[in-house]
Short mmCIF file of C-alpha atoms in Angstrom, two decimals:
data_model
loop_
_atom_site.label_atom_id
_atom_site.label_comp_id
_atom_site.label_asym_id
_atom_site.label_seq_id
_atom_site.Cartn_x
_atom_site.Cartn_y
_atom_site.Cartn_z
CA UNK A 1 -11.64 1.79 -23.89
CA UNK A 2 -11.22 5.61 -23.23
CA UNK A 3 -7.56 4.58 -21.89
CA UNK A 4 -6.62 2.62 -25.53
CA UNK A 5 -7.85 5.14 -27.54
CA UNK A 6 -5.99 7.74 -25.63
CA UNK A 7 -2.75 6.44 -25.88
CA UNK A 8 -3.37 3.84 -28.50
CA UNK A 9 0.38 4.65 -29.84
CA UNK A 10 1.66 3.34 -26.69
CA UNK A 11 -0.61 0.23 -26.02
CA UNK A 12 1.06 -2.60 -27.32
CA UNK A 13 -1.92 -5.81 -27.41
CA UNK A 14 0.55 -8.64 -28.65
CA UNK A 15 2.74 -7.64 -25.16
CA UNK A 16 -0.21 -7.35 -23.16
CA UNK A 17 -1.27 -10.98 -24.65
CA UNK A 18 2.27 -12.72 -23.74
CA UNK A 19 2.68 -11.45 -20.50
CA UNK A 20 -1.27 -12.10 -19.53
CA UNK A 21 -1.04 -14.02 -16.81
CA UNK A 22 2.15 -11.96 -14.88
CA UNK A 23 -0.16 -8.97 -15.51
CA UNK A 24 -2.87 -10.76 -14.01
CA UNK A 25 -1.31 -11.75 -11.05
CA UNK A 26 0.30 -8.44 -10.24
CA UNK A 27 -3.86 -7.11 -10.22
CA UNK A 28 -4.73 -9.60 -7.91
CA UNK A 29 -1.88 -8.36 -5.54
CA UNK A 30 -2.40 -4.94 -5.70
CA UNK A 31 -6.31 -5.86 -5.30
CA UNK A 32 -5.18 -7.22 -2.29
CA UNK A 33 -3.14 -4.67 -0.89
CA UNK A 34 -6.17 -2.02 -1.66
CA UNK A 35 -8.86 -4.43 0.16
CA UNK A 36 -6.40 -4.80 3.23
CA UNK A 37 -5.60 -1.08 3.65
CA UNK A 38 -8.54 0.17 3.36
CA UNK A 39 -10.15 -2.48 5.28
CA UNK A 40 -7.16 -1.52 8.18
CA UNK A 41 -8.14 2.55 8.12
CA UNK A 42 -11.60 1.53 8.71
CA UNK A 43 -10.58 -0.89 11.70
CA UNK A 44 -7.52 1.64 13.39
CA UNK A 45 -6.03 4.63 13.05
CA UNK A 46 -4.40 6.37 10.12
CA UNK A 47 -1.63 6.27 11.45
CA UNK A 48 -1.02 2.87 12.18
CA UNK A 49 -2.13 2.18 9.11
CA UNK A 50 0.10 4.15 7.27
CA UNK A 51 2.92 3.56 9.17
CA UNK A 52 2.37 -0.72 8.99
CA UNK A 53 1.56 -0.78 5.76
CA UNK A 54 5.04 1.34 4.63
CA UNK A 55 7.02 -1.45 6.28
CA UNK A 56 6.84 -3.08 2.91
CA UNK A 57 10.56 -2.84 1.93
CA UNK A 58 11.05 -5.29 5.11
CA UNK A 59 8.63 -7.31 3.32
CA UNK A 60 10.56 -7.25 -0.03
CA UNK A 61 14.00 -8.10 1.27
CA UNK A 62 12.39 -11.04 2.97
CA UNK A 63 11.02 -12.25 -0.47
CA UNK A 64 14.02 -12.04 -2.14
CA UNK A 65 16.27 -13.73 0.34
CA UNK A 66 13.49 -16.73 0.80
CA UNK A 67 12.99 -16.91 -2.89
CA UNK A 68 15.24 -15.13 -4.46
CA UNK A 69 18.10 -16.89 -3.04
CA UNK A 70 19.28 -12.68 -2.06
CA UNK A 71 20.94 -13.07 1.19
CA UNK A 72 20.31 -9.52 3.44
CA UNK A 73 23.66 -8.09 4.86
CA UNK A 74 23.72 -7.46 8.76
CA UNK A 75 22.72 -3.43 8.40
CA UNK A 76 19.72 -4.75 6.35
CA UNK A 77 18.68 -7.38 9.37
CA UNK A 78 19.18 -5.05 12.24
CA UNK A 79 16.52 -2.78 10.50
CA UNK A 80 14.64 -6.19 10.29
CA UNK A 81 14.74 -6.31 14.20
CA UNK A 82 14.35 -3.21 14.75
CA UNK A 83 10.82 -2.34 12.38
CA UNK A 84 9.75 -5.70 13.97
CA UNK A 85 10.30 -4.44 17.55
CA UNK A 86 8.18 -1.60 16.54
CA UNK A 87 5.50 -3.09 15.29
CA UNK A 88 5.51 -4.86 18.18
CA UNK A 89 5.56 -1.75 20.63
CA UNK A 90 2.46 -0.51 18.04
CA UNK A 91 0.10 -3.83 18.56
CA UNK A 92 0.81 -3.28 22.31
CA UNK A 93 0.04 -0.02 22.88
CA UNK A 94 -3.59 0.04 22.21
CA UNK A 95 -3.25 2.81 20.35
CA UNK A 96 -5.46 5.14 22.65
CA UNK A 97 -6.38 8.22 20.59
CA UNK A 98 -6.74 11.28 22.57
CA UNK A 99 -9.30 12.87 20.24
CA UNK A 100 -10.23 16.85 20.52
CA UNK A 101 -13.52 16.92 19.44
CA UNK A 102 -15.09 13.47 18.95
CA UNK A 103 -16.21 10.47 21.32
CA UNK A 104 -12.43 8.97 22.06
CA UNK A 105 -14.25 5.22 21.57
CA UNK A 106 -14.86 5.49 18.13
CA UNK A 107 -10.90 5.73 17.61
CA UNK A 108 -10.36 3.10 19.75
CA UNK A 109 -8.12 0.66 17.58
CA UNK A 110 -7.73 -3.54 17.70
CA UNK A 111 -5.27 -5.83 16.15
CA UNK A 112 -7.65 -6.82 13.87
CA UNK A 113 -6.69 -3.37 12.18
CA UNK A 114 -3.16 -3.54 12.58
CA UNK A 115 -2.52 -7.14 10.71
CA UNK A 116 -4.65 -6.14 8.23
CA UNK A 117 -2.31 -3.51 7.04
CA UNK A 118 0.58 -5.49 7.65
CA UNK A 119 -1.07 -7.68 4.80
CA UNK A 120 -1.18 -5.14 2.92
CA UNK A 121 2.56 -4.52 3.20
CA UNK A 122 3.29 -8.16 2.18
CA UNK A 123 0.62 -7.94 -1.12
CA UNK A 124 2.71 -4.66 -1.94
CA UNK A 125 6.12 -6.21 -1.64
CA UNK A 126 4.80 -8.87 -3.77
CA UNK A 127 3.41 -7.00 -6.45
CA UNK A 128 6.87 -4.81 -6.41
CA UNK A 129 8.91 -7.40 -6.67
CA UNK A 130 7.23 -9.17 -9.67
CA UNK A 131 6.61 -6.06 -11.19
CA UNK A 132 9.93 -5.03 -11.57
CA UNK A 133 10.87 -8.03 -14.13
CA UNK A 134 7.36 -7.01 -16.27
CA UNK A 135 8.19 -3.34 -16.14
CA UNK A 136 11.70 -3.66 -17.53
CA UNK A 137 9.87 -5.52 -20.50
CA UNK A 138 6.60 -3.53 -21.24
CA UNK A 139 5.65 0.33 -21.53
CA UNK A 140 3.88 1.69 -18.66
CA UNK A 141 0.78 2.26 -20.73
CA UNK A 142 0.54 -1.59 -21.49
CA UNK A 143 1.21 -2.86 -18.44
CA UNK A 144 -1.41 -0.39 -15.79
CA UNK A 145 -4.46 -1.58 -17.63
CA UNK A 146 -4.88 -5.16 -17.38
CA UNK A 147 -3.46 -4.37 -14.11
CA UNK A 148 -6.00 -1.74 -12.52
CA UNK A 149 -8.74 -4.39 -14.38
CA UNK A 150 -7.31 -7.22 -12.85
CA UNK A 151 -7.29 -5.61 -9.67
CA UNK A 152 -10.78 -3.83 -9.90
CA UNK A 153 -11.95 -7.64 -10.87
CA UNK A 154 -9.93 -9.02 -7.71
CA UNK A 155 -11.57 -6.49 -5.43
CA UNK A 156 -14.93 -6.53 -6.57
CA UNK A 157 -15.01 -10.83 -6.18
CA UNK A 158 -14.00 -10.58 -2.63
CA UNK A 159 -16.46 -7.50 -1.90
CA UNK A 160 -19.23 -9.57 -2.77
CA UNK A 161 -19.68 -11.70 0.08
CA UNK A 162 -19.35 -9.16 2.61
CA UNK A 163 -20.94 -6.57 0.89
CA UNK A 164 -24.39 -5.00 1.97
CA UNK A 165 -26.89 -6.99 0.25
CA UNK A 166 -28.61 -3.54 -1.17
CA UNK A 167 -26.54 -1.62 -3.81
CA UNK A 168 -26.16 1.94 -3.02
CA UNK A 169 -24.53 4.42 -5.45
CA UNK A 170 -23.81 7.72 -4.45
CA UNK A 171 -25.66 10.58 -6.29
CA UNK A 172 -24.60 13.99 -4.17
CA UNK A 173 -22.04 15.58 -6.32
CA UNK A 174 -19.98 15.80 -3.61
CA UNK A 175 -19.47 11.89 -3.18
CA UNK A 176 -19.16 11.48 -6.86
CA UNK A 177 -16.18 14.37 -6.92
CA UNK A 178 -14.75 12.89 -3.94
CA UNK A 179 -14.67 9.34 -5.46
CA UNK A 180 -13.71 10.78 -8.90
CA UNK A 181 -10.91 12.40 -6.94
CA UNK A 182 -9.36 8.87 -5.53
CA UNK A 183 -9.51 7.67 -8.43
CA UNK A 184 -7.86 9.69 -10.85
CA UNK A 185 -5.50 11.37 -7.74
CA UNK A 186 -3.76 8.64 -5.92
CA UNK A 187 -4.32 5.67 -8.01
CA UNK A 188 -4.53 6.71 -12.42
CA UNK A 189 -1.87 9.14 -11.50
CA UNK A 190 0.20 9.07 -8.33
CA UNK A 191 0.38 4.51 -8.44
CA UNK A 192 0.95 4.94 -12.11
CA UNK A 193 4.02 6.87 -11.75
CA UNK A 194 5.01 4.93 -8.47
CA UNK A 195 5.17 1.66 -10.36
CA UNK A 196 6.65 3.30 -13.72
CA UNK A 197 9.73 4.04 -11.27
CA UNK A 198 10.53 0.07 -10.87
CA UNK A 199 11.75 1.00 -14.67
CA UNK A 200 14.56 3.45 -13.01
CA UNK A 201 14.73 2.06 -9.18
CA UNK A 202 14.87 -0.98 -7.25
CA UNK A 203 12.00 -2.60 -5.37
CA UNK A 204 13.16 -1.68 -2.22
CA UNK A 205 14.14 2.21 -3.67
CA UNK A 206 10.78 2.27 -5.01
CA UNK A 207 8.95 1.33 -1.58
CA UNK A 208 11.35 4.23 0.16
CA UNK A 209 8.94 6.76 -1.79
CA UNK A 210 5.87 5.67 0.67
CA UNK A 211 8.07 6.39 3.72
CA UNK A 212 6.68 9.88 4.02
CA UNK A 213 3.08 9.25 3.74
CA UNK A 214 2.88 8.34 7.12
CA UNK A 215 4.05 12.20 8.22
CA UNK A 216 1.99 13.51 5.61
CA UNK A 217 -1.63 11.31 6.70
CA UNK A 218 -0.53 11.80 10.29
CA UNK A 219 -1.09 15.60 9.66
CA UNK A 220 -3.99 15.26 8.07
CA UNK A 221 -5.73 13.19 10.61
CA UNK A 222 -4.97 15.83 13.30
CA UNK A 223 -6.23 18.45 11.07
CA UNK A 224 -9.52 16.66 9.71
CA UNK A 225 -9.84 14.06 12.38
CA UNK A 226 -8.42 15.24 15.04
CA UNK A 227 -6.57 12.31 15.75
CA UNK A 228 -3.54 12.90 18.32
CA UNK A 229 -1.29 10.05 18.26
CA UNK A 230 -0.19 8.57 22.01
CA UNK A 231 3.54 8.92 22.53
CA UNK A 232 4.19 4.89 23.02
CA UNK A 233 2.39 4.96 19.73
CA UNK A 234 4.87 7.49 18.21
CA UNK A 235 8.23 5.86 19.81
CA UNK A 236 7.03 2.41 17.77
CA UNK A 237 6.53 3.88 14.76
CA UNK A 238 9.51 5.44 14.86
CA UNK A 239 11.22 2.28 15.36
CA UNK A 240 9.34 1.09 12.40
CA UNK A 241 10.20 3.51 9.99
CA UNK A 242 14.35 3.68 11.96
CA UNK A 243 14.36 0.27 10.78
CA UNK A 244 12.80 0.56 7.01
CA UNK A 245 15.37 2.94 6.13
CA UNK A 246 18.25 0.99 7.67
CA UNK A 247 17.29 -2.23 5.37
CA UNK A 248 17.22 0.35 2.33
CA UNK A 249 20.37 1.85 3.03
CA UNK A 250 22.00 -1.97 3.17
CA UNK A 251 19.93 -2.47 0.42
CA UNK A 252 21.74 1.00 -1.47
#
């Protein structure tokens, strides 16, 4: 409500009404992508999830050769091969974190972890490539809404099964500040303007701007964490992310 009256100027209803269902479609990806990402930090590493979950423009030039009839140049499937090799090397190398301050077990990381951010990729190539169409035709303040609604809705469905049966709400200010902070940070701001690029950018050009959160969360964990990535660990994600930016160059 806050939102519409905000930037009531900008929200167009009658668009929001004829492209309802698109819009709720693209929440229930993006709910998915947020439930299998976080889900996969919780279960491995962050960098394995970070670096599986960016392999979403592999994802994306999959789903528009198998239904968008795009056919992917030979560049564009070497880096297929290649960020599949990777992954590979990363769901084989146990992903042992030598850990400088903490019991080394509780970093200890299954596949369970691992194809749960993969998931996540494919719900993210999804909701870019379905997005792009809807962006081209709405405003960004009409279209992040229903969207962030329909994906709030999506997540809170699924969390209800699984969730503790007792309801507990934070009430340190800290918590509060901290979940204020992720939402308002990464997601009313920083996804806003990633999905307002699909106005300017392709899919895949679009999913090139998560490439460097894996450097980025990978120095973070070592600092907060203290995470230290194994080397086998390293040489697959590299082979990952090698391969991502040979399908976007194709792809360019």
């Amino acid at each position: 409500t806050a939102f519409i009256i905000v930037f009531k100027k900008s929200f167009y209803a009658s668009l929001v009404g004829e492209n309802l269902r698109q819009l709720f479609l693209l929440g229930v990806f993006l709910g998915l992508h947020f439930i299998f990402f976080v889900s996969a930090v919780k279960c491995t590493t962050i960098l394995n999830a970070t670096v599986l979950v960016n392999t979403t423009p592999v994802f994306a030039m999959l789903i528009l050769a198998s239904l968008f009839k795009v056919k992917p140049l030979s560049l564009a499937i070497l880096g297929l091969i290649i960020s599949f090799v990777g992954v590979c090397v990363i769901a084989s190398s146990g992903t042992v974190i030598a850990n400088l301050g903490a019991n080394p077990e509780s970093f200890s990381s299954g596949l369970t972890g691992d194809l749960e951010a993969v998931i996540a990729a494919l719900a993210e190539a999804l909701y870019l490539n379905y997005g792009r169409k809807t962006r081209s035709q709405m405003n960004i303040v009409s279209l992040m809404l229903p969207i962030y609604f329909s994906a709030a809705l999506t997540v809170g469905i699924i969390s209800l099964p699984i969730a503790n049966k007792t309801w507990a709400f934070p009430t340190e200010a800290q918590s509060i500040l901290f979940l204020l902070g992720l939402g308002l940070l990464p997601t009313a701001i920083a996804h806003t303007l990633y999905f307002s690029s699909l106005s300017n950018l392709k899919s895949f050009e679009t999913a090139t701007l998560a490439l460097l959160e894996p450097v980025g969360a990978t120095v973070l964990g070592i600092v907060i964490f203290q995470e230290i990535p194994q080397p086998l660990f390293v040489f697959g994600s590299a082979m990952v992310l090698t391969g991502i930016f040979l399908v976007i160059k194709e792809k360019g």
